[in-house]
Amino acid sequence: MIAFPFRGTRQQVITGKTVFLRHPDITDHAEWAALRAESESFLKPWEPTWPDDDLQRTAFRGRIRRYNQEITAGTGYPYFICAREDGAILGGITLGNVRRGVSQSGQIGYWIGERHCGKGIMSEALGLLCEHAFRACGLHRLEAACIPDNTRSIRILEKAGFTREGYLRSYLKINGVWRDHVLYARINPLHERVDLRTKQGEAV
């Protein structure tokens, strides 16, 4: 994984073998809106209700404004997943609700265009973001919540080393309905090794 400045700004690109992650920009609207529109029926069952103007440029401008505020505050880091071959937007992944202090945690959410599904893209993107969150951001714990019947997402999380921790009743309002979710989490492997050494020392 390599992280480097993007377009001469404070933004960073996190790059892997076939994809890279970068922060969204207002110039991305047309490409983003086209991908979301063609994938609408594929995405809506797993997402909060889309506002009527969700794909409009004005709404996208507001989205970018919120993204920039979160990045500046250090509470959220949204990324587009892009193909290394041509830079095309394939989907999105976000490290949000970042908490510091004694918690050092964050929550991950993601989506992918329908025609890019099933190609290992999200697994690679999730792996890149987890490594960045643990190594560069120094977070201790990552969480992700998934609707129980979203088997595709569950496979992605478990493949990435996330462990099922519990069942959250009526957790998020998805597509207009309050839905139960399964909570998954992953602990920074560097911290787990430190904890193990500490426990072994106490046992001596």
mmCIF file of C-alpha atoms in Angstrom:
data_model
loop_
_atom_site.group_PDB
_atom_site.id
_atom_site.type_symbol
_atom_site.label_atom_id
_atom_site.label_comp_id
_atom_site.label_asym_id
_atom_site.label_seq_id
_atom_site.Cartn_x
_atom_site.Cartn_y
_atom_site.Cartn_z
ATOM 1 C CA MET A 1 0.000 0.000 0.000
ATOM 2 C CA ILE A 2 1.306 3.466 -0.912
ATOM 3 C CA ALA A 3 -0.181 6.794 0.176
ATOM 4 C CA PHE A 4 0.766 9.981 -1.653
ATOM 5 C CA PRO A 5 -0.631 13.520 -2.219
ATOM 6 C CA PHE A 6 -3.402 13.849 -4.811
ATOM 7 C CA ARG A 7 -3.515 16.689 -7.352
ATOM 8 C CA GLY A 8 -1.157 18.810 -5.276
ATOM 9 C CA THR A 9 -3.557 19.095 -2.319
ATOM 10 C CA ARG A 10 -3.695 17.821 1.258
ATOM 11 C CA GLN A 11 -5.667 14.852 -0.024
ATOM 12 C CA GLN A 12 -4.052 11.457 -0.146
ATOM 13 C CA VAL A 13 -4.298 8.551 -2.508
ATOM 14 C CA ILE A 14 -4.094 5.049 -1.057
ATOM 15 C CA THR A 15 -3.068 2.728 -3.841
ATOM 16 C CA GLY A 16 -3.179 -1.052 -4.181
ATOM 17 C CA LYS A 17 -2.667 -3.573 -6.958
ATOM 18 C CA THR A 18 -5.739 -2.863 -9.098
ATOM 19 C CA VAL A 19 -7.489 0.059 -7.357
ATOM 20 C CA PHE A 20 -6.688 3.245 -5.495
ATOM 21 C CA LEU A 21 -8.679 5.270 -2.974
ATOM 22 C CA ARG A 22 -8.975 9.057 -3.130
ATOM 23 C CA HIS A 23 -11.202 11.727 -1.624
ATOM 24 C CA PRO A 24 -14.200 12.837 -3.758
ATOM 25 C CA ASP A 25 -14.056 16.167 -5.570
ATOM 26 C CA ILE A 26 -16.779 18.421 -7.002
ATOM 27 C CA THR A 27 -15.493 17.611 -10.516
ATOM 28 C CA ASP A 28 -16.522 13.973 -9.951
ATOM 29 C CA HIS A 29 -20.243 14.712 -10.003
ATOM 30 C CA ALA A 30 -21.147 13.579 -13.524
ATOM 31 C CA GLU A 31 -19.270 10.280 -13.324
ATOM 32 C CA TRP A 32 -20.477 9.542 -9.767
ATOM 33 C CA ALA A 33 -24.107 10.365 -10.600
ATOM 34 C CA ALA A 34 -24.063 8.182 -13.722
ATOM 35 C CA LEU A 35 -22.704 5.179 -11.813
ATOM 36 C CA ARG A 36 -25.188 5.613 -8.966
ATOM 37 C CA ALA A 37 -28.113 6.062 -11.393
ATOM 38 C CA GLU A 38 -27.346 2.901 -13.366
ATOM 39 C CA SER A 39 -26.945 0.951 -10.082
ATOM 40 C CA GLU A 40 -30.023 2.393 -8.338
ATOM 41 C CA SER A 41 -32.069 -0.807 -8.017
ATOM 42 C CA PHE A 42 -28.942 -2.694 -6.938
ATOM 43 C CA LEU A 43 -27.991 -0.211 -4.197
ATOM 44 C CA LYS A 44 -31.276 1.017 -2.730
ATOM 45 C CA PRO A 45 -32.174 -2.135 -0.725
ATOM 46 C CA TRP A 46 -28.999 -1.670 1.361
ATOM 47 C CA GLU A 47 -28.878 2.113 1.802
ATOM 48 C CA PRO A 48 -30.814 4.903 3.533
ATOM 49 C CA THR A 49 -33.613 6.407 1.417
ATOM 50 C CA TRP A 50 -32.244 8.532 -1.400
ATOM 51 C CA PRO A 51 -33.513 12.161 -1.341
ATOM 52 C CA ASP A 52 -35.355 13.211 -4.497
ATOM 53 C CA ASP A 53 -32.439 15.444 -5.492
ATOM 54 C CA ASP A 54 -29.730 13.005 -4.425
ATOM 55 C CA LEU A 55 -28.030 12.793 -7.825
ATOM 56 C CA GLN A 56 -28.269 16.508 -8.620
ATOM 57 C CA ARG A 57 -25.153 18.670 -8.721
ATOM 58 C CA THR A 58 -26.445 20.977 -5.970
ATOM 59 C CA ALA A 59 -26.877 18.061 -3.574
ATOM 60 C CA PHE A 60 -23.463 16.706 -4.556
ATOM 61 C CA ARG A 61 -21.906 20.076 -3.788
ATOM 62 C CA GLY A 62 -23.409 19.879 -0.290
ATOM 63 C CA ARG A 63 -22.061 16.345 0.054
ATOM 64 C CA ILE A 64 -18.553 17.492 -0.859
ATOM 65 C CA ARG A 65 -18.841 20.344 1.649
ATOM 66 C CA ARG A 66 -19.710 17.884 4.428
ATOM 67 C CA TYR A 67 -16.907 15.568 3.364
ATOM 68 C CA ASN A 68 -14.362 18.380 3.561
ATOM 69 C CA GLN A 69 -15.621 19.413 6.995
ATOM 70 C CA GLU A 70 -15.245 15.840 8.271
ATOM 71 C CA ILE A 71 -11.746 15.504 6.813
ATOM 72 C CA THR A 72 -10.667 18.810 8.386
ATOM 73 C CA ALA A 73 -12.162 17.828 11.752
ATOM 74 C CA GLY A 74 -10.615 14.360 11.562
ATOM 75 C CA THR A 75 -13.977 12.666 12.151
ATOM 76 C CA GLY A 76 -14.485 11.104 8.720
ATOM 77 C CA TYR A 77 -12.497 10.091 5.661
ATOM 78 C CA PRO A 78 -14.577 9.406 2.519
ATOM 79 C CA TYR A 79 -12.949 7.831 -0.525
ATOM 80 C CA PHE A 80 -13.888 6.909 -4.040
ATOM 81 C CA ILE A 81 -12.646 3.507 -5.178
ATOM 82 C CA CYS A 82 -10.991 4.019 -8.560
ATOM 83 C CA ALA A 83 -9.431 1.703 -11.133
ATOM 84 C CA ARG A 84 -5.649 2.046 -11.384
ATOM 85 C CA GLU A 85 -5.870 1.363 -15.115
ATOM 86 C CA ASP A 86 -7.864 4.461 -16.069
ATOM 87 C CA GLY A 87 -8.955 6.206 -12.842
ATOM 88 C CA ALA A 88 -12.643 5.351 -13.343
ATOM 89 C CA ILE A 89 -14.855 5.537 -10.247
ATOM 90 C CA LEU A 90 -15.982 2.030 -9.246
ATOM 91 C CA GLY A 91 -17.628 2.727 -5.880
ATOM 92 C CA GLY A 92 -17.044 4.363 -2.523
ATOM 93 C CA ILE A 93 -15.765 3.488 0.942
ATOM 94 C CA THR A 94 -15.778 5.632 4.080
ATOM 95 C CA LEU A 95 -14.055 5.604 7.438
ATOM 96 C CA GLY A 96 -16.550 7.558 9.537
ATOM 97 C CA ASN A 97 -17.487 8.387 13.128
ATOM 98 C CA VAL A 98 -13.800 8.445 14.008
ATOM 99 C CA ARG A 99 -13.287 8.773 17.741
ATOM 100 C CA ARG A 100 -9.997 9.518 19.452
ATOM 101 C CA GLY A 101 -9.099 9.622 23.147
ATOM 102 C CA VAL A 102 -9.621 6.341 24.936
ATOM 103 C CA SER A 103 -11.666 4.857 22.070
ATOM 104 C CA GLN A 104 -9.488 5.220 18.941
ATOM 105 C CA SER A 105 -12.169 3.705 16.706
ATOM 106 C CA GLY A 106 -14.034 4.231 13.458
ATOM 107 C CA GLN A 107 -16.903 2.819 11.405
ATOM 108 C CA ILE A 108 -16.668 1.605 7.823
ATOM 109 C CA GLY A 109 -19.341 1.825 5.140
ATOM 110 C CA TYR A 110 -19.108 1.114 1.422
ATOM 111 C CA TRP A 111 -20.925 0.750 -1.905
ATOM 112 C CA ILE A 112 -19.988 -0.408 -5.400
ATOM 113 C CA GLY A 113 -21.462 0.021 -8.859
ATOM 114 C CA GLU A 114 -23.471 -3.017 -9.962
ATOM 115 C CA ARG A 115 -21.337 -3.775 -13.020
ATOM 116 C CA HIS A 116 -18.211 -3.855 -10.853
ATOM 117 C CA CYS A 117 -19.629 -6.252 -8.259
ATOM 118 C CA GLY A 118 -18.148 -9.735 -7.766
ATOM 119 C CA LYS A 119 -14.673 -8.882 -9.078
ATOM 120 C CA GLY A 120 -12.811 -8.630 -5.772
ATOM 121 C CA ILE A 121 -12.742 -4.835 -5.950
ATOM 122 C CA MET A 122 -14.411 -4.188 -2.602
ATOM 123 C CA SER A 123 -12.269 -6.776 -0.824
ATOM 124 C CA GLU A 124 -9.129 -5.022 -2.033
ATOM 125 C CA ALA A 125 -10.484 -1.571 -1.148
ATOM 126 C CA LEU A 126 -11.515 -2.688 2.332
ATOM 127 C CA GLY A 127 -8.100 -4.202 2.949
ATOM 128 C CA LEU A 128 -6.399 -0.968 1.889
ATOM 129 C CA LEU A 129 -8.603 1.166 4.128
ATOM 130 C CA CYS A 130 -8.136 -1.102 7.145
ATOM 131 C CA GLU A 131 -4.358 -1.019 6.771
ATOM 132 C CA HIS A 132 -4.430 2.777 6.420
ATOM 133 C CA ALA A 133 -6.730 3.164 9.442
ATOM 134 C CA PHE A 134 -4.500 1.014 11.629
ATOM 135 C CA ARG A 135 -1.060 2.136 10.476
ATOM 136 C CA ALA A 136 -1.436 5.749 9.342
ATOM 137 C CA CYS A 137 -4.378 6.818 11.524
ATOM 138 C CA GLY A 138 -3.384 4.727 14.535
ATOM 139 C CA LEU A 139 -6.912 3.490 15.229
ATOM 140 C CA HIS A 140 -7.433 0.561 17.568
ATOM 141 C CA ARG A 141 -10.845 -0.731 16.460
ATOM 142 C CA LEU A 142 -12.906 -0.712 13.258
ATOM 143 C CA GLU A 143 -16.608 -1.530 13.121
ATOM 144 C CA ALA A 144 -19.071 -2.293 10.329
ATOM 145 C CA ALA A 145 -22.800 -3.014 10.550
ATOM 146 C CA CYS A 146 -24.520 -5.244 8.011
ATOM 147 C CA ILE A 147 -28.126 -6.295 7.335
ATOM 148 C CA PRO A 148 -28.323 -10.040 8.190
ATOM 149 C CA ASP A 149 -29.457 -11.077 4.698
ATOM 150 C CA ASN A 150 -26.721 -9.109 2.918
ATOM 151 C CA THR A 151 -24.630 -12.228 2.458
ATOM 152 C CA ARG A 152 -22.311 -10.610 -0.084
ATOM 153 C CA SER A 153 -21.252 -7.926 2.397
ATOM 154 C CA ILE A 154 -20.879 -10.459 5.193
ATOM 155 C CA ARG A 155 -18.467 -12.502 3.063
ATOM 156 C CA ILE A 156 -16.406 -9.395 2.310
ATOM 157 C CA LEU A 157 -16.150 -8.434 5.979
ATOM 158 C CA GLU A 158 -15.244 -11.924 7.162
ATOM 159 C CA LYS A 159 -12.644 -12.289 4.404
ATOM 160 C CA ALA A 160 -11.095 -9.022 5.617
ATOM 161 C CA GLY A 161 -10.726 -10.377 9.147
ATOM 162 C CA PHE A 162 -13.806 -8.822 10.749
ATOM 163 C CA THR A 163 -15.458 -10.874 13.502
ATOM 164 C CA ARG A 164 -19.165 -10.999 14.259
ATOM 165 C CA GLU A 165 -19.783 -9.448 17.670
ATOM 166 C CA GLY A 166 -23.506 -9.018 18.111
ATOM 167 C CA TYR A 167 -26.999 -8.277 16.820
ATOM 168 C CA LEU A 168 -28.274 -4.688 16.731
ATOM 169 C CA ARG A 169 -32.068 -4.450 16.777
ATOM 170 C CA SER A 170 -33.671 -1.731 14.630
ATOM 171 C CA TYR A 171 -30.243 -0.145 14.226
ATOM 172 C CA LEU A 172 -30.438 1.885 11.003
ATOM 173 C CA LYS A 173 -33.242 3.119 8.751
ATOM 174 C CA ILE A 174 -32.544 1.447 5.409
ATOM 175 C CA ASN A 175 -34.638 2.213 2.328
ATOM 176 C CA GLY A 176 -37.293 3.763 4.584
ATOM 177 C CA VAL A 177 -37.498 0.881 7.111
ATOM 178 C CA TRP A 178 -35.753 0.415 10.465
ATOM 179 C CA ARG A 179 -33.643 -2.701 9.997
ATOM 180 C CA ASP A 180 -31.773 -5.033 12.337
ATOM 181 C CA HIS A 181 -28.026 -5.262 11.711
ATOM 182 C CA VAL A 182 -25.179 -7.596 12.563
ATOM 183 C CA LEU A 183 -22.172 -5.872 14.142
ATOM 184 C CA TYR A 184 -18.719 -6.807 12.884
ATOM 185 C CA ALA A 185 -15.414 -5.526 14.244
ATOM 186 C CA ARG A 186 -11.691 -5.825 13.687
ATOM 187 C CA ILE A 187 -8.944 -4.930 16.151
ATOM 188 C CA ASN A 188 -5.614 -3.430 15.113
ATOM 189 C CA PRO A 189 -3.342 -6.512 14.804
ATOM 190 C CA LEU A 190 -0.364 -4.534 16.105
ATOM 191 C CA HIS A 191 -2.283 -3.798 19.325
ATOM 192 C CA GLU A 192 -3.385 -7.414 19.627
ATOM 193 C CA ARG A 193 0.257 -8.510 19.627
ATOM 194 C CA VAL A 194 1.072 -5.970 22.343
ATOM 195 C CA ASP A 195 -1.852 -7.232 24.441
ATOM 196 C CA LEU A 196 -0.642 -10.824 24.015
ATOM 197 C CA ARG A 197 2.890 -9.960 25.155
ATOM 198 C CA THR A 198 1.466 -8.112 28.163
ATOM 199 C CA LYS A 199 -0.682 -11.101 29.142
ATOM 200 C CA GLN A 200 2.262 -13.458 28.741
ATOM 201 C CA GLY A 201 4.371 -11.220 30.961
ATOM 202 C CA GLU A 202 1.689 -11.185 33.636
ATOM 203 C CA ALA A 203 1.515 -14.974 33.527
ATOM 204 C CA VAL A 204 5.235 -15.410 34.222
#
